[in-house]
Tab-separated table of C-alpha atoms in Angstrom:
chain	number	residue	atom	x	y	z
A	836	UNK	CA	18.897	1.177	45.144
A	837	UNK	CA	18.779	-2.456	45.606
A	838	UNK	CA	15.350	-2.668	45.068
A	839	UNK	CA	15.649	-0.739	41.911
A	840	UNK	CA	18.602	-2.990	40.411
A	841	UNK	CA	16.730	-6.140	41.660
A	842	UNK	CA	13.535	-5.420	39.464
A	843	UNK	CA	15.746	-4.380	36.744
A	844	UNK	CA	17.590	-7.598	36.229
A	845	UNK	CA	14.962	-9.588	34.938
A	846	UNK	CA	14.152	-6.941	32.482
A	847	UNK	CA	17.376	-6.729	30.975
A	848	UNK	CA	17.686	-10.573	31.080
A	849	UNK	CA	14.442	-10.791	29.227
A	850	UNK	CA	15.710	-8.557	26.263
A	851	UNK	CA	18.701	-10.296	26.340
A	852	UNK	CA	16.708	-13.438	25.731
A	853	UNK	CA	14.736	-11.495	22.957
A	854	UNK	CA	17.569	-10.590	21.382
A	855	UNK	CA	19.225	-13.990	21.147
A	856	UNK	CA	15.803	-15.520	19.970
A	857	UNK	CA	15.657	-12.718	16.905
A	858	UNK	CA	19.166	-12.949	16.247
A	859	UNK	CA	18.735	-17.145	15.695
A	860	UNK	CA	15.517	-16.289	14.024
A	861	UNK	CA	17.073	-13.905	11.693
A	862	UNK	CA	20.639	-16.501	11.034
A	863	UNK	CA	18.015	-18.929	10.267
A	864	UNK	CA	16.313	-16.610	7.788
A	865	UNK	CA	19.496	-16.059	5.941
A	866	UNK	CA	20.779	-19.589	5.718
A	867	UNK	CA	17.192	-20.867	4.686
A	868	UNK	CA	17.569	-18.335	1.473
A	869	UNK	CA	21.035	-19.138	0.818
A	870	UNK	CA	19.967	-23.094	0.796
A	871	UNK	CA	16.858	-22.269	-1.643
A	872	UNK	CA	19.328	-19.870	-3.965
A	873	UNK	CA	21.803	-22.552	-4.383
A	874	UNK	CA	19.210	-25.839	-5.153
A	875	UNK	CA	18.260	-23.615	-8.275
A	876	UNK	CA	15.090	-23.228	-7.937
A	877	UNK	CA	12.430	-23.216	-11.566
A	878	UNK	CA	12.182	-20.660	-12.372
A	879	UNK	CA	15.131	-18.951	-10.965
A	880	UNK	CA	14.578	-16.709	-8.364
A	881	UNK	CA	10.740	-17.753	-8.378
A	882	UNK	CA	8.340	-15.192	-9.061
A	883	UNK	CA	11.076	-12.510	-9.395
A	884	UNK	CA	11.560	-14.334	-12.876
A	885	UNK	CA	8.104	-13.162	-13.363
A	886	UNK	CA	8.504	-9.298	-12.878
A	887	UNK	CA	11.906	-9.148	-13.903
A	888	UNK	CA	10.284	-11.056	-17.192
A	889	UNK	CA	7.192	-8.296	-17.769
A	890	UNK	CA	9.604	-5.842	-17.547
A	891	UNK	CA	11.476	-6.649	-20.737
A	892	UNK	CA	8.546	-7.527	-22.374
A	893	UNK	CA	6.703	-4.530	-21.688
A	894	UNK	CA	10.181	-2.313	-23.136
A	895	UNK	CA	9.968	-4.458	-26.406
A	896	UNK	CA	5.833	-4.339	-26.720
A	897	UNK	CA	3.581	-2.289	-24.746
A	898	UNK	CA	0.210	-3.243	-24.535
A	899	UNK	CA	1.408	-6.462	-25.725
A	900	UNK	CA	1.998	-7.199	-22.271
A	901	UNK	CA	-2.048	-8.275	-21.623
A	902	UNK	CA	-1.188	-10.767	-24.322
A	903	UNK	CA	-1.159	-14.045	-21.961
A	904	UNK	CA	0.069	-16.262	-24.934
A	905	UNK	CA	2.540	-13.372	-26.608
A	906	UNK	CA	4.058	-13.311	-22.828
A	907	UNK	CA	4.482	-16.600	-21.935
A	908	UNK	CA	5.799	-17.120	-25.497
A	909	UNK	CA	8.590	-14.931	-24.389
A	910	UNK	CA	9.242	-16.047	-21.021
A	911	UNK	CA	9.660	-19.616	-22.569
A	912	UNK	CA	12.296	-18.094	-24.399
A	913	UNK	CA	13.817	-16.570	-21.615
A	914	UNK	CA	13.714	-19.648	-19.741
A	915	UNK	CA	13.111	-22.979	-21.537
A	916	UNK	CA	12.548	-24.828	-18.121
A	917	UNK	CA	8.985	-23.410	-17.882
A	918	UNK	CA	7.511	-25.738	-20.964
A	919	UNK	CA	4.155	-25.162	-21.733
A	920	UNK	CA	3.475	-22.408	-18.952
A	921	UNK	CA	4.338	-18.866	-18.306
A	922	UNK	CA	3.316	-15.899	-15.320
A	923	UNK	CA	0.365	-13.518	-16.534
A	924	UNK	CA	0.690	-9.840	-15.962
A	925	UNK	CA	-2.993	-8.872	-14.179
A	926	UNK	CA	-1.468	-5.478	-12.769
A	927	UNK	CA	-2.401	-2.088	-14.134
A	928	UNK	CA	0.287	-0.402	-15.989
A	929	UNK	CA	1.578	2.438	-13.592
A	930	UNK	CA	3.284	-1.061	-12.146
A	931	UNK	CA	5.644	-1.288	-15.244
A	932	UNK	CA	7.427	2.090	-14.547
A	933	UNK	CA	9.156	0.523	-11.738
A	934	UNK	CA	9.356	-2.848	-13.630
A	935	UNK	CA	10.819	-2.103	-16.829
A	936	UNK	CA	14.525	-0.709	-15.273
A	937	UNK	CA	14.429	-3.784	-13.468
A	938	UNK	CA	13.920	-5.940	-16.453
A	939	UNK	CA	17.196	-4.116	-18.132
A	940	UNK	CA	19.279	-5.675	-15.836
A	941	UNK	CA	20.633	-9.406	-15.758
A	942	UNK	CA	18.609	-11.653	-13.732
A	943	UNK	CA	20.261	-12.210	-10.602
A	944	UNK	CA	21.609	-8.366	-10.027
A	945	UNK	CA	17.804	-7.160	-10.291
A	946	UNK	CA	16.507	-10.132	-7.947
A	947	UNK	CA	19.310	-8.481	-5.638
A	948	UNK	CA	18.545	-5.059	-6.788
A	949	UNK	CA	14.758	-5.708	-6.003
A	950	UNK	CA	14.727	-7.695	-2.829
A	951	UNK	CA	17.814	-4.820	-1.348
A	952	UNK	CA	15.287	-1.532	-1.966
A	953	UNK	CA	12.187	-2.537	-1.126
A	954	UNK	CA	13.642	-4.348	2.124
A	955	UNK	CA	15.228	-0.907	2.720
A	956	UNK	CA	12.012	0.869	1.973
A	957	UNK	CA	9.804	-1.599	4.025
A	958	UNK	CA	12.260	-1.216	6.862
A	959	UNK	CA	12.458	3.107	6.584
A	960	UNK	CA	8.358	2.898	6.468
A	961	UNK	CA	8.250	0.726	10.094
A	962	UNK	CA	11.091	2.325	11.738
A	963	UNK	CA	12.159	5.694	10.381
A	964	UNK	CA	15.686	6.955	12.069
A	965	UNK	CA	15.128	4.356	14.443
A	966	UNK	CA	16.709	1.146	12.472
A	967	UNK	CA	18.907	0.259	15.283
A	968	UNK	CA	16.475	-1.582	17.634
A	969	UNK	CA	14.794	-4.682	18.716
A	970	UNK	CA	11.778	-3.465	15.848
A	971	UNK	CA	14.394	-3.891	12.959
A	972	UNK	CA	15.881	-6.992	14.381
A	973	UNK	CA	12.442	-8.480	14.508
A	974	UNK	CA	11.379	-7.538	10.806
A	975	UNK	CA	14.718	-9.104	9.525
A	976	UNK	CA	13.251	-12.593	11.459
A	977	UNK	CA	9.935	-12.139	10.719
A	978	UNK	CA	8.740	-15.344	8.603
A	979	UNK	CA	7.051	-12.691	6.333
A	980	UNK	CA	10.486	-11.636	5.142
A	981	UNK	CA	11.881	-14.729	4.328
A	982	UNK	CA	8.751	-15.737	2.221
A	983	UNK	CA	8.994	-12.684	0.419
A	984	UNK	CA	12.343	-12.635	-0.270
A	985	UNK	CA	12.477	-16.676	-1.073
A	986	UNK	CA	9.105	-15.484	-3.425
A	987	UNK	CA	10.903	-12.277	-4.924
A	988	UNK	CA	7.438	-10.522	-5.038
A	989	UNK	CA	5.867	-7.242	-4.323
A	990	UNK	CA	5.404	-7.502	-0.205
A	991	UNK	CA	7.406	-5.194	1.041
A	992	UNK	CA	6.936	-2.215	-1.142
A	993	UNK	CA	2.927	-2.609	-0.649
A	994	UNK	CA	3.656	-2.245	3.054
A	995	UNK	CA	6.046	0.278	2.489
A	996	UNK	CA	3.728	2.213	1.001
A	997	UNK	CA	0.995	1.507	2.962
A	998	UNK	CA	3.333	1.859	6.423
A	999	UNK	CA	4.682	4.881	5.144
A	1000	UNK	CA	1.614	6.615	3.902
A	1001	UNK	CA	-0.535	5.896	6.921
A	1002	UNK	CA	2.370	6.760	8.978
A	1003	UNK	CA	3.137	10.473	7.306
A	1004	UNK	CA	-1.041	11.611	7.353
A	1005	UNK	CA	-0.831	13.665	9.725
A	1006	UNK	CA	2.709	15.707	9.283
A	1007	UNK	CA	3.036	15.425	5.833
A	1008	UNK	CA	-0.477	14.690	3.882
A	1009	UNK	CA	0.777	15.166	0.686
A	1010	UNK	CA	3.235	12.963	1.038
A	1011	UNK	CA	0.989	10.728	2.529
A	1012	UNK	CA	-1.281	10.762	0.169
A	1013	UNK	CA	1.124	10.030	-2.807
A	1014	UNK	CA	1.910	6.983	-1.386
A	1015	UNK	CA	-0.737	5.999	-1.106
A	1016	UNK	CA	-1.775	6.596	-4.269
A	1017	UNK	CA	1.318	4.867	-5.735
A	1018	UNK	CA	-0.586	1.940	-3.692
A	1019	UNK	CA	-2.515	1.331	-6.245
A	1020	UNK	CA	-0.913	-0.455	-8.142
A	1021	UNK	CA	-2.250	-3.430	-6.383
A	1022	UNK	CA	-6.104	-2.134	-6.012
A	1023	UNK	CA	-7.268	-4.643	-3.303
A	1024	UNK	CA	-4.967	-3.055	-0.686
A	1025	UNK	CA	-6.518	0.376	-1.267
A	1026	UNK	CA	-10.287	-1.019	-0.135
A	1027	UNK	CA	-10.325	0.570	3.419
A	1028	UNK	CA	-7.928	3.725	2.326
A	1029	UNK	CA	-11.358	5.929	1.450
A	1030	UNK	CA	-12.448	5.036	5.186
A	1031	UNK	CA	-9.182	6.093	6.466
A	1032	UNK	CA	-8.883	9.428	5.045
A	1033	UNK	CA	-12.457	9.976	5.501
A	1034	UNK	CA	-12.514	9.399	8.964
A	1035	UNK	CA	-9.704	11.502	9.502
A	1036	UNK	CA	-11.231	14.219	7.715
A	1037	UNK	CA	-7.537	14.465	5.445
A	1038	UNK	CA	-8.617	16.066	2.282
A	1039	UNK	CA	-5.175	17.017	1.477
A	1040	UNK	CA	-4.164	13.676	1.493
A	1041	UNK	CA	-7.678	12.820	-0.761
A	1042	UNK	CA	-6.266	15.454	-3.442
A	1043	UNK	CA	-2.626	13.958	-3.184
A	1044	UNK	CA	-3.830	10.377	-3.401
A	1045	UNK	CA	-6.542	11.238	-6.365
A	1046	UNK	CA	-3.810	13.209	-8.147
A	1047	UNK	CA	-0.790	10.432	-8.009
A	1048	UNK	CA	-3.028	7.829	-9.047
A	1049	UNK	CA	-4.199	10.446	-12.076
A	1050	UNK	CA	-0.400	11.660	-13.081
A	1051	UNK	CA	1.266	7.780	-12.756
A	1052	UNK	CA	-1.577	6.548	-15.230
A	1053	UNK	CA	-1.209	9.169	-17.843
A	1054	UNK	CA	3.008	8.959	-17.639
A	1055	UNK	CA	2.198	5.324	-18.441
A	1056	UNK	CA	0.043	5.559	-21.144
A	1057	UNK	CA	2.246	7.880	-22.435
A	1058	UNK	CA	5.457	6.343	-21.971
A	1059	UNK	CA	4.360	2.510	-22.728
A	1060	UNK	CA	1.308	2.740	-25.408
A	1061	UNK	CA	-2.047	5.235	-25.617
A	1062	UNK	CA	-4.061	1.842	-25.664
A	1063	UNK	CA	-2.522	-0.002	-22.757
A	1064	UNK	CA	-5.222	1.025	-20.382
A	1065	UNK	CA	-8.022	0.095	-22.559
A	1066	UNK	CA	-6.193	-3.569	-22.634
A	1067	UNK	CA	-5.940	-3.913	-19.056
A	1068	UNK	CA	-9.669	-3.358	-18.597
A	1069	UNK	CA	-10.399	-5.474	-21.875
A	1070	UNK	CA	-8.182	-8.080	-20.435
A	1071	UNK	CA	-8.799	-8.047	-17.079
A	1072	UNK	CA	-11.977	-10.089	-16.908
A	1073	UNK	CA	-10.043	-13.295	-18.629
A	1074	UNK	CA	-7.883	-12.958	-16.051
A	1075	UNK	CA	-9.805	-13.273	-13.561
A	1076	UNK	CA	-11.552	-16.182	-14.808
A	1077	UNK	CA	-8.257	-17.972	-15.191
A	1078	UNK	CA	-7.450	-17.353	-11.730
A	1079	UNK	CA	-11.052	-18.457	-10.815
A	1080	UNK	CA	-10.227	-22.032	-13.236
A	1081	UNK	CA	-6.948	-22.217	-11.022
A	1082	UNK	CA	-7.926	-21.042	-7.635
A	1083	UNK	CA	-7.627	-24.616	-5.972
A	1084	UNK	CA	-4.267	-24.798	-6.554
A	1085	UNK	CA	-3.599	-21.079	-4.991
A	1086	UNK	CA	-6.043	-22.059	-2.070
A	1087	UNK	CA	-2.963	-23.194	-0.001
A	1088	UNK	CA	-0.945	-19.804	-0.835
A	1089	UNK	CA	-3.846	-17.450	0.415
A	1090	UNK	CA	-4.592	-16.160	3.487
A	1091	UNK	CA	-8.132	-14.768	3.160
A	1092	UNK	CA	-11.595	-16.741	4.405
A	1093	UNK	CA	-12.676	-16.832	0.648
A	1094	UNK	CA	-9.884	-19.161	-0.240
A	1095	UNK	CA	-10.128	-20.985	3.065
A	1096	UNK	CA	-13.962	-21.946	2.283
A	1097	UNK	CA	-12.977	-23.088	-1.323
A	1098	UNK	CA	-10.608	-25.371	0.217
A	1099	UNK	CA	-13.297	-26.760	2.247
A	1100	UNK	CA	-15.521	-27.411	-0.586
A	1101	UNK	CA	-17.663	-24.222	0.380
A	1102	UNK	CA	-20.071	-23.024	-2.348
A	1103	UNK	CA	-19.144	-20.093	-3.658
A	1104	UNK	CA	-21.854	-17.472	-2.551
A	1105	UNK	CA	-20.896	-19.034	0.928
A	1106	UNK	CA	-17.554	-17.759	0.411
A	1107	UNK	CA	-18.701	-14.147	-0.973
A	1108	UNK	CA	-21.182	-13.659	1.638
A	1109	UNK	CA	-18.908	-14.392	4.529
A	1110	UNK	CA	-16.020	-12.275	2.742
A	1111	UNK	CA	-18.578	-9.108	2.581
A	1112	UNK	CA	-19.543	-9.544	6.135
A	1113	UNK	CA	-15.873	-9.624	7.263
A	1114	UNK	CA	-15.215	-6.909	4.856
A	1115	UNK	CA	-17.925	-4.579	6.336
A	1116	UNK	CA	-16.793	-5.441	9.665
A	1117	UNK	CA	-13.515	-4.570	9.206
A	1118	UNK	CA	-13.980	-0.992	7.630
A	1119	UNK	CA	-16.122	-0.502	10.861
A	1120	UNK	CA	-13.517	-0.918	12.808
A	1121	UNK	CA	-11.176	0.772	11.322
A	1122	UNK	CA	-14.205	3.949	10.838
A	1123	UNK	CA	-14.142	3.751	14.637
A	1124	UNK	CA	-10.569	3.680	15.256
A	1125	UNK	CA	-9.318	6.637	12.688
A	1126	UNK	CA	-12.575	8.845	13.628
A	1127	UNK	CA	-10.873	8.324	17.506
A	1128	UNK	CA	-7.564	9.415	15.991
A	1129	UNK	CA	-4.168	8.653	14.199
A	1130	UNK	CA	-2.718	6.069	16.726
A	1131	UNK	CA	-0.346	3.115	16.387
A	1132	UNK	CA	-3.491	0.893	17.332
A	1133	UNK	CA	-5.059	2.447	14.264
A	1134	UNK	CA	-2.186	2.138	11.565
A	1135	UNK	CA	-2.063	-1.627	12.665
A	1136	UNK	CA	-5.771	-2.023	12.505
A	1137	UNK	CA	-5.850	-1.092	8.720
A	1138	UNK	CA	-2.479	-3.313	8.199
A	1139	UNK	CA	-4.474	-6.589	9.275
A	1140	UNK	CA	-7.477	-5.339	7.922
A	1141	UNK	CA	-6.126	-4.593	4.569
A	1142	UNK	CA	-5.530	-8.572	4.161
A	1143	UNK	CA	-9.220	-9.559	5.665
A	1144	UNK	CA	-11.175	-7.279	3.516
A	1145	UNK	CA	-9.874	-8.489	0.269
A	1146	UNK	CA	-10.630	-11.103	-1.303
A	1147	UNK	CA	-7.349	-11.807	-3.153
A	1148	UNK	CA	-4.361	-11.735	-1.125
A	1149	UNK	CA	-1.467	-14.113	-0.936
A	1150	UNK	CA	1.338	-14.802	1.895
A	1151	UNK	CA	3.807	-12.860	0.525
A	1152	UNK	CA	1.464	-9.797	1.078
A	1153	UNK	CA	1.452	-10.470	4.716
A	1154	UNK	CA	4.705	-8.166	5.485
A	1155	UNK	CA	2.306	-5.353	5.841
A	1156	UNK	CA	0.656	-7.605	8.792
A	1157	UNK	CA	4.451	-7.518	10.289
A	1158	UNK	CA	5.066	-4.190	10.306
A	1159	UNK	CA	2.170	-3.000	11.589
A	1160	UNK	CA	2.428	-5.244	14.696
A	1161	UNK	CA	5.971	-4.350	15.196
A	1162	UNK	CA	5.047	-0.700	15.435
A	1163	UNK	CA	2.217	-1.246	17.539
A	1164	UNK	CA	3.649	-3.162	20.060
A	1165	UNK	CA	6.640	-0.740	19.946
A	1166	UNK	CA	4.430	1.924	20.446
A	1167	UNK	CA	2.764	0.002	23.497
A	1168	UNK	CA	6.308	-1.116	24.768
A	1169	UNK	CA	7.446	2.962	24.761
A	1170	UNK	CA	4.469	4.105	26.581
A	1171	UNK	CA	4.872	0.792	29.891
A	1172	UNK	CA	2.056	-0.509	28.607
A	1173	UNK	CA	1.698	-4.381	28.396
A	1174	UNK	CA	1.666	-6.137	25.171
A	1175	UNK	CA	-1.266	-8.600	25.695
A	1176	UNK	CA	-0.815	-12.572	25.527
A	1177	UNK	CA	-3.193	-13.450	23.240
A	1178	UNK	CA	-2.056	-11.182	20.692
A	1179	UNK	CA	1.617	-12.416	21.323
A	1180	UNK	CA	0.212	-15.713	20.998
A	1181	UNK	CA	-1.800	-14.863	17.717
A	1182	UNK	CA	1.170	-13.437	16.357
A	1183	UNK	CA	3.598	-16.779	16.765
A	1184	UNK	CA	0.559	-18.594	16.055
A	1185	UNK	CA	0.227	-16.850	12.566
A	1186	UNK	CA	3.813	-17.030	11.743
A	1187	UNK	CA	4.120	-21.031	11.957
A	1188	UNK	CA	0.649	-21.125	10.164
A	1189	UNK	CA	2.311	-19.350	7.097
A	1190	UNK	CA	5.384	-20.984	6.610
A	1191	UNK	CA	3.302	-24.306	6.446
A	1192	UNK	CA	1.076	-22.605	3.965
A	1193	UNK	CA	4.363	-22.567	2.056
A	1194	UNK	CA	3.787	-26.126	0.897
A	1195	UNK	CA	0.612	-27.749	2.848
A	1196	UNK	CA	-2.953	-26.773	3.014
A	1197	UNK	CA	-4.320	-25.615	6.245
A	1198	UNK	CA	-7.580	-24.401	5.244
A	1199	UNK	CA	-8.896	-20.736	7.221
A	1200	UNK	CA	-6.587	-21.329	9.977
A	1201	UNK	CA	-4.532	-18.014	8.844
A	1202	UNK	CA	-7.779	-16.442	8.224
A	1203	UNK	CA	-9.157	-17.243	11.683
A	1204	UNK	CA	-6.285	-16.035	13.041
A	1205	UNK	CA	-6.086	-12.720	11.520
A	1206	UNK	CA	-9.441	-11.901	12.058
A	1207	UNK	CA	-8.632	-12.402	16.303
A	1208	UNK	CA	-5.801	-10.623	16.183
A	1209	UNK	CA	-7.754	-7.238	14.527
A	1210	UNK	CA	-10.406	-7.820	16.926
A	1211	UNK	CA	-7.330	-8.217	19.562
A	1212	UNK	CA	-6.190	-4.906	18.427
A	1213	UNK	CA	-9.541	-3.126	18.403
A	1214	UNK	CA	-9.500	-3.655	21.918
A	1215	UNK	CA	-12.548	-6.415	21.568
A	1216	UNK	CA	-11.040	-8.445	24.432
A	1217	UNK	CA	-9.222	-5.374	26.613
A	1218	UNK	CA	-12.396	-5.039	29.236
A	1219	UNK	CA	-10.291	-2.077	31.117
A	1220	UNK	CA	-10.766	0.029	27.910
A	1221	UNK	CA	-7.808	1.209	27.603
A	1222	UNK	CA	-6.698	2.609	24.383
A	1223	UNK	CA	-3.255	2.531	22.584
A	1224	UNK	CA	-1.202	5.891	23.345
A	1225	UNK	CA	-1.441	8.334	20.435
A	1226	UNK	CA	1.007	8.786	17.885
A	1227	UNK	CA	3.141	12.334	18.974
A	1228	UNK	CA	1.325	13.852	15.735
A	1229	UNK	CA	-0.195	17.077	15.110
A	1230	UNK	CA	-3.309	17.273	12.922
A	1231	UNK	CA	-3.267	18.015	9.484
A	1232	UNK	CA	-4.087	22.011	8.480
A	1233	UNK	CA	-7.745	22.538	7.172
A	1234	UNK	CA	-7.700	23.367	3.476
């Protein structure tokens, strides 16, 4: 018995010490956002003012909304402070369903409005009924959520839908699959979802995913304007050069080895070459791991993956990174098995590294480290080959 209570000590000091570190981590997350609300930042509420700002526009003019000098036009008018400049809209339409309700409220209840749900939706993805843990504690202190929230963008409902959609393939594949059809939305997170459902042979999930992403684009031409599709694909290539004609001052902002070799003065085929070989890489991995099964190793490979194998993706994105980890380790944590060190170490490693990116350049180091920590996960570096326990899932029906 003494033995027993002996070994157990240290454990339950350990948590204890865990606990204290999120909770500080977490008071320092709130007092951070409270500082940045009140020094009014331009625009307010940062890019919130941007979504919030589509969304009016779109409920006024439709297609309009592909219209990079009609938009900023009216977000000038919105908000004198932003002179000459303004926030293009380069998402497809289905995005302005959820956009436009926001835009009919005032500014600051939306922001609020915004940041509260998808929070809420982000955390019910990662933790389900289990919100009162450790895993909830450290998503509230995760760096991710305070850049997101300080941002006002789109992070956590991409990984809530993401989370949740990898999460519900094998009980609920319809389900699934609608969410992660509503995923598209933002098209460069749903590169490696063919290989997912592929490898795990979900076709139910395939119909459900094909489907959403049919029925939310014809409620949108339908609701907004019969044309607004054939804008976004008109539009969509001046876009991209605009980002391209801009992309040095975004270099610091992005995660992903293509921006990291553009800050290094890489030329760009360099940068697309090594981008496809990490992509490729990636979506064998994650082949490999969802052919093996639907694991918590698995649903974190594709979380960290989903960042390397685009090209385009910025630090606000990176709550899907979080949540996937925290589940993971969870999982590992449940099960007695050890979280390894050099994934720990990755992981603190990558936090600091983005909350510099905030404001300094620190060309590929988030990149580097990303790309360890999915090979960490993989189990590149585990030479006892042991595998992450399985998710308590049944497989989905045939059919």
């Amino acid at each position: 018995m003494t033995a027993i209570s002996s070994a157990a000590h240290p454990k339950t000091r350990d948590r204890r010490a865990v606990l204290i570190l999120l909770v500080a981590m977490a008071l320092y997350n709130g007092a951070y956002l409270v500082g940045w609300a009140l020094s009014s930042p331009q625009p307010a509420f940062g890019d919130f003012f941007g979504l919030w700002s589509f969304g009016r526009f779109a409920a006024l003019s439709g297609a309009s909304i592909y219209d990079p000098v009609a938009l900023a036009r009216y977000q000038q008018s919105l908000d004198p402070t932003l002179g000459g400049g303004g926030f293009p809209y380069p998402y497809p339409p289905t995005f302005l369903l959820v956009l436009i309700p926001l835009g009919m409220l005032a500014l600051p209840v939306a922001y609020v409005c915004w940041i509260s749900v998808t929070f809420a939706l982000y955390g019910l993805a990662t933790l389900g009924r289990d919100w009162r843990s450790l895993t909830s504690l450290a998503l509230l202190a995760a760096p991710t959520t305070l850049i997101n929230a300080i941002t006002g963008q789109n992070g956590f409902l991409s990984a809530a839908l993401l989370i949740g959609g990898l999460r519900l393939l094998a009980r609920h594949p319809i389900v699934a699959g609608t969410l992660l059809g509503l995923l598209a939305y933002k098209p460069q997170f749903v590169l490696l979802m063919p290989v997912v459902l592929l490898a795990s042979r979900n076709w139910r999930a395939i119909l459900s995913a094909i489907a959403t992403t049919v029925i939310v684009a014809v409620v949108s031409g339908a609701a907004l304007d019969p044309w607004i599709w054939l804008e976004w694909v008109v539009k969509f290539p001046s876009y991209q050069a605009q980002l391209q004609a801009n992309q040095a001052s975004l270099d610091h902002m992005m995660p992903t080895v293509i921006a990291g070799l553009h800050a290094l003065g890489a030329p760009p085929p360099i940068g697309y070459l090594v981008q496809l070989l990490l992509s490729c890489s990636i979506v064998v991995m994650v082949w490999d791991a969802w052919r093996r099964g639907m694991t918590e190793q698995a649903i974190a490979l594709v979380a960290v993956g989903s960042i390397i194998a685009t090209p385009y993706a910025m630090i606000y994105d990176m709550p899907m990174v979080a949540t996937g980890i925290a589940i993971h380790w969870k999982a590992r944590s449940d099960a007695g098995e050890p979280i390894p060190p050099l994934e720990i170490g990755l992981v603190i490693a990558l936090g600091a590294c983005l909350l510099a990116m905030i404001v300094h350049s620190v060309p590929l180091a988030a990149a580097i480290l990303l790309v360890l920590l999915a090979l960490s996960i993989a189990g590149v570096f585990d030479r006892s080959s042991r595998r992450a326990p399985a998710l308590n899932m049944t497989p989905p029906a045939a059919g």
